[in-house]
Short mmCIF file of C-alpha atoms in Angstrom, two decimals:
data_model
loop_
_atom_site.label_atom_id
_atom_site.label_comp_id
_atom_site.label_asym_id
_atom_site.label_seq_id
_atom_site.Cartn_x
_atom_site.Cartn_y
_atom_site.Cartn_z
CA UNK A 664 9.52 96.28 -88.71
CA UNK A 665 9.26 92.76 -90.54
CA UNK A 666 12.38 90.89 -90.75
CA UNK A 667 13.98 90.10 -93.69
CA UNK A 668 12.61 86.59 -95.47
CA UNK A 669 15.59 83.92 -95.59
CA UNK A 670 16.95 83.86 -99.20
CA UNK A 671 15.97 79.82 -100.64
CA UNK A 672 18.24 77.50 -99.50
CA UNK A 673 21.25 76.41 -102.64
CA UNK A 674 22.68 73.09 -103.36
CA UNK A 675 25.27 72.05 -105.93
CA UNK A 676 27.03 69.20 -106.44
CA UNK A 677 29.36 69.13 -108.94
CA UNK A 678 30.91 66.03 -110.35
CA UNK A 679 35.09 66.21 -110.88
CA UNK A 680 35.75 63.19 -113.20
CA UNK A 681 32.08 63.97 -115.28
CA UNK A 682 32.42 67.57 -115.64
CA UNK A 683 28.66 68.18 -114.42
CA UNK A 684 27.17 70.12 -112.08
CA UNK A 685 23.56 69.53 -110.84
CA UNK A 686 22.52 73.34 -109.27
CA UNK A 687 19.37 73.16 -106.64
CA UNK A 688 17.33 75.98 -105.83
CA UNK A 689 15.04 75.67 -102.64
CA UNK A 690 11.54 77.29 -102.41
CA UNK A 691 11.13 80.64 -100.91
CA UNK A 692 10.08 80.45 -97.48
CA UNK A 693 7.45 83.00 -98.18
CA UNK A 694 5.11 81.85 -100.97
CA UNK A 695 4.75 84.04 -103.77
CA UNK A 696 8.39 85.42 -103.11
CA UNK A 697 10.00 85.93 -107.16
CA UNK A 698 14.02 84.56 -107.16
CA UNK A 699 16.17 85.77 -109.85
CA UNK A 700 19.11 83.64 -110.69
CA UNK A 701 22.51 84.49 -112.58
CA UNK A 702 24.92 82.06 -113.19
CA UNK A 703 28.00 82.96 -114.13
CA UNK A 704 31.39 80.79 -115.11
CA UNK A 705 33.19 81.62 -111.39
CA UNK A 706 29.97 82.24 -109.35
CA UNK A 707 26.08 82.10 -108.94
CA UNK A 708 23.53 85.13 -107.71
CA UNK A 709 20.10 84.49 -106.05
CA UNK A 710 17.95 88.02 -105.91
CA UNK A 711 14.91 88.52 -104.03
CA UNK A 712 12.81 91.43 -102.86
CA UNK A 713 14.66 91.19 -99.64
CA UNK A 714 18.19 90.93 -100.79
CA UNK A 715 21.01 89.29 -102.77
CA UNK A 716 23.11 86.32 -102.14
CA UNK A 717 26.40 85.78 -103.84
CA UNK A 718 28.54 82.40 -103.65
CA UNK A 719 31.50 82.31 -105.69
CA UNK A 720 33.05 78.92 -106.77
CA UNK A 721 36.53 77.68 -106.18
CA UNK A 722 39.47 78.90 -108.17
CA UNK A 723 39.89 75.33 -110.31
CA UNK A 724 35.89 75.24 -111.13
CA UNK A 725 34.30 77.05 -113.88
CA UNK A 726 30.96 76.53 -115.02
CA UNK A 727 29.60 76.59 -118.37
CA UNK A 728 26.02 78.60 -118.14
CA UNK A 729 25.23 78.51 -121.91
CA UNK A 730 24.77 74.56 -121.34
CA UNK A 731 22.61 74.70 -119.06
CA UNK A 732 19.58 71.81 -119.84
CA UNK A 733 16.94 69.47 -117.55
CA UNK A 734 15.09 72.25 -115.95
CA UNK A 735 12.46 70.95 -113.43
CA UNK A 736 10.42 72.13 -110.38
CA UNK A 737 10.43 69.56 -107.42
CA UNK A 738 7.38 70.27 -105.48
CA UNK A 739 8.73 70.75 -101.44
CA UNK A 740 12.58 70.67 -103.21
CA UNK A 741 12.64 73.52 -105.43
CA UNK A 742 14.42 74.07 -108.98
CA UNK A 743 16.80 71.51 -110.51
CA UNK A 744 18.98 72.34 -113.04
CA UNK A 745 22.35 70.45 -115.38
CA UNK A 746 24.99 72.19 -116.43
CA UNK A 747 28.37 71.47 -117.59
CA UNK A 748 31.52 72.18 -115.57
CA UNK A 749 35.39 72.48 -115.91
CA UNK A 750 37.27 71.07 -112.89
CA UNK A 751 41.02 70.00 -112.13
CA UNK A 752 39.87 66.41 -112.02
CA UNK A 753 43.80 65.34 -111.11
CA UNK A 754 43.10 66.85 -107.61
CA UNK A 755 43.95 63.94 -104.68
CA UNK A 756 41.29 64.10 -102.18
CA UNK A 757 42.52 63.30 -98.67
CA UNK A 758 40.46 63.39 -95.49
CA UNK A 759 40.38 66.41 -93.18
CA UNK A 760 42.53 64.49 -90.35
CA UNK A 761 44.68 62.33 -91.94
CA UNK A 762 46.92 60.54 -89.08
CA UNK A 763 49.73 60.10 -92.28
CA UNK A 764 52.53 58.19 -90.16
CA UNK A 765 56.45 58.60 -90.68
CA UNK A 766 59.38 55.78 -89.88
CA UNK A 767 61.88 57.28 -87.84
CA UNK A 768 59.62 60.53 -86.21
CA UNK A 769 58.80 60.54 -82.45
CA UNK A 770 55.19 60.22 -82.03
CA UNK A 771 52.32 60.97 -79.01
CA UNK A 772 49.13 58.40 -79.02
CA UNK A 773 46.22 60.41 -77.44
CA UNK A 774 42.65 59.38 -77.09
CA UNK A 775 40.62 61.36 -78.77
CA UNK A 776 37.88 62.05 -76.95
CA UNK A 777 39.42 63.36 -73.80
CA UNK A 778 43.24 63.91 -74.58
CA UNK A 779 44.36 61.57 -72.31
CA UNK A 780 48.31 60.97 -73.52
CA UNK A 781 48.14 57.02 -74.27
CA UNK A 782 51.77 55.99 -75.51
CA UNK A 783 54.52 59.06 -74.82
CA UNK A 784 57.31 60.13 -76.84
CA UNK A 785 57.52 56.47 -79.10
CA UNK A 786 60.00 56.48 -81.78
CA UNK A 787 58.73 54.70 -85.01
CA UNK A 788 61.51 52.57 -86.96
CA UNK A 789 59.16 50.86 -89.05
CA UNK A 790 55.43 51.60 -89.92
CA UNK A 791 54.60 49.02 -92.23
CA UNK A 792 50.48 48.24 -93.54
CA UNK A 793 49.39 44.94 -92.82
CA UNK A 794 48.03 42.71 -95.51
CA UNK A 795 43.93 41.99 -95.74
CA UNK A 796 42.23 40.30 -93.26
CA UNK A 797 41.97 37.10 -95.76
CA UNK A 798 45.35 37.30 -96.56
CA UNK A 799 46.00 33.33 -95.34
CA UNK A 800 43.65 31.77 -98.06
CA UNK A 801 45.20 33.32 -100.62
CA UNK A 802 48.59 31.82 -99.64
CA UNK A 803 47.72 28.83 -101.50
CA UNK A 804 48.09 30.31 -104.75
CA UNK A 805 51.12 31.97 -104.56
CA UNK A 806 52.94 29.08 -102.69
CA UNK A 807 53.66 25.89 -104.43
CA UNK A 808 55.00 23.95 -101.24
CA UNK A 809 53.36 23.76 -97.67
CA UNK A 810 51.99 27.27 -96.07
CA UNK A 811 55.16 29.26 -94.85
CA UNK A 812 53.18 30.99 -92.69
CA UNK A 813 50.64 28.76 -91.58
CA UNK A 814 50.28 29.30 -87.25
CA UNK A 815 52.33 32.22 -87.32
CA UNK A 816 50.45 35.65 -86.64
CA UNK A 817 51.85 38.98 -87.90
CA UNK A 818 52.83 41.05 -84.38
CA UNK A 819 55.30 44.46 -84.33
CA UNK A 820 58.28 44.80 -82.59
CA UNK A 821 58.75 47.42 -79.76
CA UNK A 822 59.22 50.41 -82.53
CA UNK A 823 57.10 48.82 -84.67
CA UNK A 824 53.47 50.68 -86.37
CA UNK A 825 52.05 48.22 -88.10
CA UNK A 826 48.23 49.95 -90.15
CA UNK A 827 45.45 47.82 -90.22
CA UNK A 828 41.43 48.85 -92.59
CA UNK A 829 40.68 50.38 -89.14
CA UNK A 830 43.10 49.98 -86.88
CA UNK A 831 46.88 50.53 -85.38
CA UNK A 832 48.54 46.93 -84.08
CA UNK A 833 51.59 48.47 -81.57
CA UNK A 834 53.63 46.72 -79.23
CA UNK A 835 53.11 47.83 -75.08
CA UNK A 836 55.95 46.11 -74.09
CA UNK A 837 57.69 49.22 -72.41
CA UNK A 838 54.66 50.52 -71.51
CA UNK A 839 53.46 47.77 -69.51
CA UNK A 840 54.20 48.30 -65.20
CA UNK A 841 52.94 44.91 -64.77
CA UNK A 842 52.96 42.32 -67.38
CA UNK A 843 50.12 39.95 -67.48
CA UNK A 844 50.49 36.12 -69.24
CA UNK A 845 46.97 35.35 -68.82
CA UNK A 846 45.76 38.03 -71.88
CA UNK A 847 42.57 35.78 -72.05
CA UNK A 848 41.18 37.22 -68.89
CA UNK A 849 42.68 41.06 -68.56
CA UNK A 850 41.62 44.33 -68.94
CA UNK A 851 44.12 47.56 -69.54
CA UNK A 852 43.71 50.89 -68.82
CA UNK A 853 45.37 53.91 -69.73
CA UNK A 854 47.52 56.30 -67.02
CA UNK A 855 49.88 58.68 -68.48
CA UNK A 856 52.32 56.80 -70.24
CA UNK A 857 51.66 53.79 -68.73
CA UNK A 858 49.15 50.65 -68.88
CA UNK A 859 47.56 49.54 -65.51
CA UNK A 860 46.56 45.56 -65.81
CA UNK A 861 43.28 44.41 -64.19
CA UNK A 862 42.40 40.87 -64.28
CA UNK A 863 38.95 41.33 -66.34
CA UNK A 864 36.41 38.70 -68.19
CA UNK A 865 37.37 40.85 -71.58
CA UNK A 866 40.99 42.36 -73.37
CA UNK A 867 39.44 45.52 -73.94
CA UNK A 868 41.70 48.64 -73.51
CA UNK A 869 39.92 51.65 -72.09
CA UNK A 870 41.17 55.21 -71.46
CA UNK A 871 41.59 55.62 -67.56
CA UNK A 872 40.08 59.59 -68.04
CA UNK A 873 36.86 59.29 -70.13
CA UNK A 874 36.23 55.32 -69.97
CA UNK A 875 35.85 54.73 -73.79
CA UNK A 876 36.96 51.50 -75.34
CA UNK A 877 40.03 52.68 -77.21
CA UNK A 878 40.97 48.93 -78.63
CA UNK A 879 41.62 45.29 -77.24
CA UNK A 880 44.73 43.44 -76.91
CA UNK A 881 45.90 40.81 -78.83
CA UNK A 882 48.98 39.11 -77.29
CA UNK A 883 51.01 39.68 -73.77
CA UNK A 884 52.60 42.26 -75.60
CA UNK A 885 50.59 43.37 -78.62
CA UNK A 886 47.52 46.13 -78.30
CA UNK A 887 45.02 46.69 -81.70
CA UNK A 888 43.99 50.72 -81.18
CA UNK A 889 40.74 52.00 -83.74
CA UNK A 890 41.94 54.59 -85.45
CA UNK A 891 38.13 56.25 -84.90
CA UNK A 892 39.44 56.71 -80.75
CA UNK A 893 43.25 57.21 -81.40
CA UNK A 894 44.85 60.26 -82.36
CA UNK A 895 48.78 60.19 -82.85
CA UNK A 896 50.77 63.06 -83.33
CA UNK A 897 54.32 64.20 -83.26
CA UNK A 898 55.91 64.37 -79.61
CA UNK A 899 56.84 68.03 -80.89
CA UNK A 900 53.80 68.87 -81.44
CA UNK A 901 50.99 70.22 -78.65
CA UNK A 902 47.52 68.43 -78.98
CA UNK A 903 45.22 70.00 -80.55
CA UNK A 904 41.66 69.11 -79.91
CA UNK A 905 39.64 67.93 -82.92
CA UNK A 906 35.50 67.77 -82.85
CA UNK A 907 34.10 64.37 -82.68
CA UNK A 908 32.16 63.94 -85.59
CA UNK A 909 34.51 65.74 -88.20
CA UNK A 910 37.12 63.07 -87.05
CA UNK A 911 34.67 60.00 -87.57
CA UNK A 912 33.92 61.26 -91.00
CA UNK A 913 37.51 61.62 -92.09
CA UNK A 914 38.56 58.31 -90.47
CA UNK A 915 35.83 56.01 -92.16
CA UNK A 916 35.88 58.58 -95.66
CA UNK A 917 39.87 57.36 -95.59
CA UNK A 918 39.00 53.80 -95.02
CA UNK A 919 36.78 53.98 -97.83
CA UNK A 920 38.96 55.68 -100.11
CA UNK A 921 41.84 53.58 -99.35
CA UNK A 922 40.09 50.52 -99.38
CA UNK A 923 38.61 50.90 -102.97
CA UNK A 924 41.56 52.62 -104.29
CA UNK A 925 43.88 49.34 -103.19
CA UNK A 926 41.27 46.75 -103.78
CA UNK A 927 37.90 47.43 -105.88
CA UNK A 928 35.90 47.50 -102.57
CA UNK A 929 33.04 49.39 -102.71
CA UNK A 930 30.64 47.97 -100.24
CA UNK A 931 31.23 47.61 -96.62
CA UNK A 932 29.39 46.01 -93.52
CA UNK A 933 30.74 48.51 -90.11
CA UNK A 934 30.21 45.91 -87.39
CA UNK A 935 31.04 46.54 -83.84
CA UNK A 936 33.80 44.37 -81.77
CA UNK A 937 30.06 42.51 -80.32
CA UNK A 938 30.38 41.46 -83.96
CA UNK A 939 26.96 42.65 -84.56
CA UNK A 940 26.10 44.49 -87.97
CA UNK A 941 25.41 47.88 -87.20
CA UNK A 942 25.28 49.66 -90.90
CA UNK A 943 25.82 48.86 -94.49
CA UNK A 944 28.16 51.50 -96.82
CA UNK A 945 28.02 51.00 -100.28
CA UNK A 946 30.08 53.95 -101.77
CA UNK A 947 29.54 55.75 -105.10
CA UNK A 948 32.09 58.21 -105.78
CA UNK A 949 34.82 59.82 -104.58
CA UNK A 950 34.71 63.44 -106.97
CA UNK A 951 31.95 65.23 -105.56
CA UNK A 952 32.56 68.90 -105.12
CA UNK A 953 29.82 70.72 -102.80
CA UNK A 954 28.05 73.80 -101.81
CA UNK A 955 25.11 74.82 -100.00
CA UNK A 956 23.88 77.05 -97.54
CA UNK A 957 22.22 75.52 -95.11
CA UNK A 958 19.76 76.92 -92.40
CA UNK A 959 20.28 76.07 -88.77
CA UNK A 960 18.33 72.98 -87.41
CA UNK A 961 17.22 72.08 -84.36
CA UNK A 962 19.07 68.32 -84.40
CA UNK A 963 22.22 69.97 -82.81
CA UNK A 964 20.27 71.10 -79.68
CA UNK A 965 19.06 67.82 -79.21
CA UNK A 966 22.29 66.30 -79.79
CA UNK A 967 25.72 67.89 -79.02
CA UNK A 968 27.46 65.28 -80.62
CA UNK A 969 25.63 66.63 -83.90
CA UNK A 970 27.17 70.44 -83.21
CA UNK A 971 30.11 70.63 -85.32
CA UNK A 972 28.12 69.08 -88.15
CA UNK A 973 26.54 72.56 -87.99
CA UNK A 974 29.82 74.69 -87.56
CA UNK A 975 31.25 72.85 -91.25
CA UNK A 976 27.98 73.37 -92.73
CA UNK A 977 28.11 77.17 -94.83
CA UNK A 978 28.65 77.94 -98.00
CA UNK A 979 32.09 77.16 -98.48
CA UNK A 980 33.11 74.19 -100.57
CA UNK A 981 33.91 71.32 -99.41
CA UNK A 982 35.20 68.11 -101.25
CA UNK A 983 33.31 64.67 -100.03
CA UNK A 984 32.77 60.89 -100.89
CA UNK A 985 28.99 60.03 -101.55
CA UNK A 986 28.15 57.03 -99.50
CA UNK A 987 24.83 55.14 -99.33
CA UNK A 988 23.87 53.31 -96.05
CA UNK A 989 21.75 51.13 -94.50
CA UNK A 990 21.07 50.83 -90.69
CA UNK A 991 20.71 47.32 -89.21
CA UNK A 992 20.20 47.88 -85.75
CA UNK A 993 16.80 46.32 -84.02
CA UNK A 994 16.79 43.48 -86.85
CA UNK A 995 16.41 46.21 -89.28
CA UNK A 996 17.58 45.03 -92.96
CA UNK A 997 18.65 41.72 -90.95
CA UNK A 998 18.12 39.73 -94.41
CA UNK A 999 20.33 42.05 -96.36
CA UNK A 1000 22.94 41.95 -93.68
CA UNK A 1001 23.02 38.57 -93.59
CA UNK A 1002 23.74 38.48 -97.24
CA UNK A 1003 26.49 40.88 -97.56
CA UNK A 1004 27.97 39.00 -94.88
CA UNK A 1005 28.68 35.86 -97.23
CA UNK A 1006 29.40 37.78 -99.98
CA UNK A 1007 33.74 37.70 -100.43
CA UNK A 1008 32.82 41.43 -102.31
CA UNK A 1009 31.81 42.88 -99.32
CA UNK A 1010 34.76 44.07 -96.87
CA UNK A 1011 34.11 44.10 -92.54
CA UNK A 1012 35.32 47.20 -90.70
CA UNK A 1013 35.06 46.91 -86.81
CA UNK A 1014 34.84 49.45 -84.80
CA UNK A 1015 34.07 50.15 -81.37
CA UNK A 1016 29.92 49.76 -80.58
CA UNK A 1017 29.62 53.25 -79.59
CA UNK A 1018 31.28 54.70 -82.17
CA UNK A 1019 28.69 52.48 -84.65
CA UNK A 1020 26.15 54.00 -83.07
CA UNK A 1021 27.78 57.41 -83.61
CA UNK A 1022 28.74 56.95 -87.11
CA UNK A 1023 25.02 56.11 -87.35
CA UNK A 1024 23.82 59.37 -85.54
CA UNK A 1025 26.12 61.46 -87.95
CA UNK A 1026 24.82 59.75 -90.88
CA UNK A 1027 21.64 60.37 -90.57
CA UNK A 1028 21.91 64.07 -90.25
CA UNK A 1029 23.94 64.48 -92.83
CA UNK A 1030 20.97 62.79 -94.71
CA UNK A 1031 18.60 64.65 -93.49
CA UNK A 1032 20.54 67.91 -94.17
CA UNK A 1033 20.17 66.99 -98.00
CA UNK A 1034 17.59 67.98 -100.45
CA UNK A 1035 14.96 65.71 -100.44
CA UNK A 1036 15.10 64.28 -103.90
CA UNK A 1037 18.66 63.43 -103.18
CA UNK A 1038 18.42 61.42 -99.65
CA UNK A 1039 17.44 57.62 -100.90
CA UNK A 1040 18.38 55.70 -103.50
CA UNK A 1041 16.41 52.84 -104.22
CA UNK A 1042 15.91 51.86 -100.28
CA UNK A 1043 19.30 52.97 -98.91
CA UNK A 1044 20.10 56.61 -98.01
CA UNK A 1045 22.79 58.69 -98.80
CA UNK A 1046 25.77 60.64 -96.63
CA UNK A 1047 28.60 62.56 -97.80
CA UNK A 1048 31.18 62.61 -95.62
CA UNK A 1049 33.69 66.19 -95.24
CA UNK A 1050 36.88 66.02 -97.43
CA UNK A 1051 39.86 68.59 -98.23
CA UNK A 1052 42.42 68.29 -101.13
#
């Protein structure tokens, strides 16, 4: 007996603020095959020969099927169509692991990757956000006598959380078993709750269990941790494990939010702490509203890092930010790079190399995973990155 021909792959998008949707209908995998198509205000039918598929839209989203309008056949994409759409556009977006931090609460710092406990039962009395990195030139025009602050560097106390674009700054001062004054030449590595100092030619601070770089340190007693290899929890709470690339999609969709929420940002060079340029982000929107049904690939299998990418992907909804990107690694776009880098518009995040490299990795599926009218713009690509409300 034959099996049963896949029904065409769906995509829509719809647009929060706009009130749009734009509805994609894939090509039958067997040629010939006739697709019937209902849309109705809560939900959308595909019927074939072989079967029927039914997704039904979120509780706040209705669309509007008498308006549909732009009907066009893609060849190798499949059927585009426009149609209006009513959505709670006051909805807050808010990434899927938002480490939301709370004066006064007992906290955990775990690496991420492995678990490995990092800082133990700290008590936060302050958890303050630190200014921009550029935040010293700017002193000029809101002082009218000499720099107050000119030498003097912005470090936390011992019960201290101070939030940088992309990082935590915390003071180690307790946690330290053997002090070091020459930072310029250690190295620190996790153990329990405790930091073991190694004289070293770097300050980089690497977990003791899985041996990734989990931040560097700044003073004797001051430690930057990326938020992208830190997760911090309350002491109360067990630790739950939480799949590598969902968390590197929520951590840089936050910075991204945050960043052009607070300060009209919208493009951003990801560097590594080798200061190299590893991609260029220029985001679009922050509104979108997906579904699609995707079918398997064979991406994961080649790269486990690339698995839960595959879990999220179904036809549930899921809120993202549409982000276009650029690689730059192997001198690629090196011109472009080098112009964003002068530009004042466009804001640095560092992050460890590896987890460039993996941001990179995750990007690129997600653009391949796209329709394939929808994956450049212009010469950059596009990724949208997992949201909730």
């Amino acid at each position: 007996m034959a099996a049963a021909a896949a029904p065409p792959r769906v995509f829509l998008e719809l647009r929060r603020r706009m009130q749009n949707a734009l509805l994609i209908v894939g090509e039958p995998k067997e040629e010939g095959t006739a697709v019937d198509i209902s849309i109705r205000p809560s939900s959308f039918q595909m019927k074939t020969s072989e079967g029927c598929t039914d997704i039904q839209l979120p509780a706040e989203v209705r669309l509007i099927p008498s308006s549909c309008r732009g009907l066009r056949f893609l060849a190798g994409d499949g059927l585009h169509l426009r149609l209006q759409a009513q959505a709670d556009s006051s909805t807050k977006l808010t990434p899927a692991f938002n480490q939301s931090l709370q004066a006064q609460e007992w906290c955990t710092f775990y690496c991420q990757s492995c678990g490995e406990i990092i800082i133990k039962d700290r008590k936060l009395l302050r958890v303050l956000p630190l200014p921009s990195e550029n935040w010293g030139a700017l002193v000029g025009e809101w002082c009218c006598h000499p720099d107050p602050f000119a030498n003097k560097s912005l470090h936390p106390r011992e019960n201290d959380c101070f939030i940088g674009d992309s990082f935590f700054l915390v003071n180690l001062r307790s946690d330290l078993c053997q002090p070091s004054p020459n930072l310029a030449s250690v190295e620190t590595h996790s153990s329990g709750n405790h930091l073991k100092w190694k004289p070293k030619a770097n300050t980089k601070v690497i977990c003791k269990r899985c041996k990734i770089i989990l931040g560097e340190t700044m003073s004797s007693e001051t430690t930057k941790f990326y938020m992208t290899e830190i997760i911090i929890q309350p002491s109360e709470m067990n630790f739950s494990f939480i799949p590598r690339s969902p968390f590197i999609q929520s951590v840089i969709a936050q910075c991204l939010m945050e960043l052009s929420s607070a300060r009209s940002t919208f493009r951003f060079a990801i560097q590594g702490h080798d200061s190299k340029v590893y991609i260029l982000l220029w985001l679009l929107n922050t509104d979108s509203l997906l579904i699609e049904s995707l079918e398997l690939s064979n991406s994961a299998k080649k790269f486990p890092l690339l698995e839960d990418i595959e879990k999220t992907n179904s036809s549930s909804p899921w809120n993202a930010v549409k982000v276009l990107f650029l690689p730059c690694i192997k001198n690629r776009n090196e011109k472009l790079a080098s112009s964003w880098e002068s530009d004042i518009s466009v804001h640095s995040l560092t992050l460890p190399s590896t987890t460039c490299l993996e941001l990179l990795l995750i990007l690129s599926r997600n653009n391949a995973s796209l329709p394939l009218s929808l994956r450049y713009m212009n010469s950059f690509q596009l990724w949208c990155s997992h949201c909730r409300t």
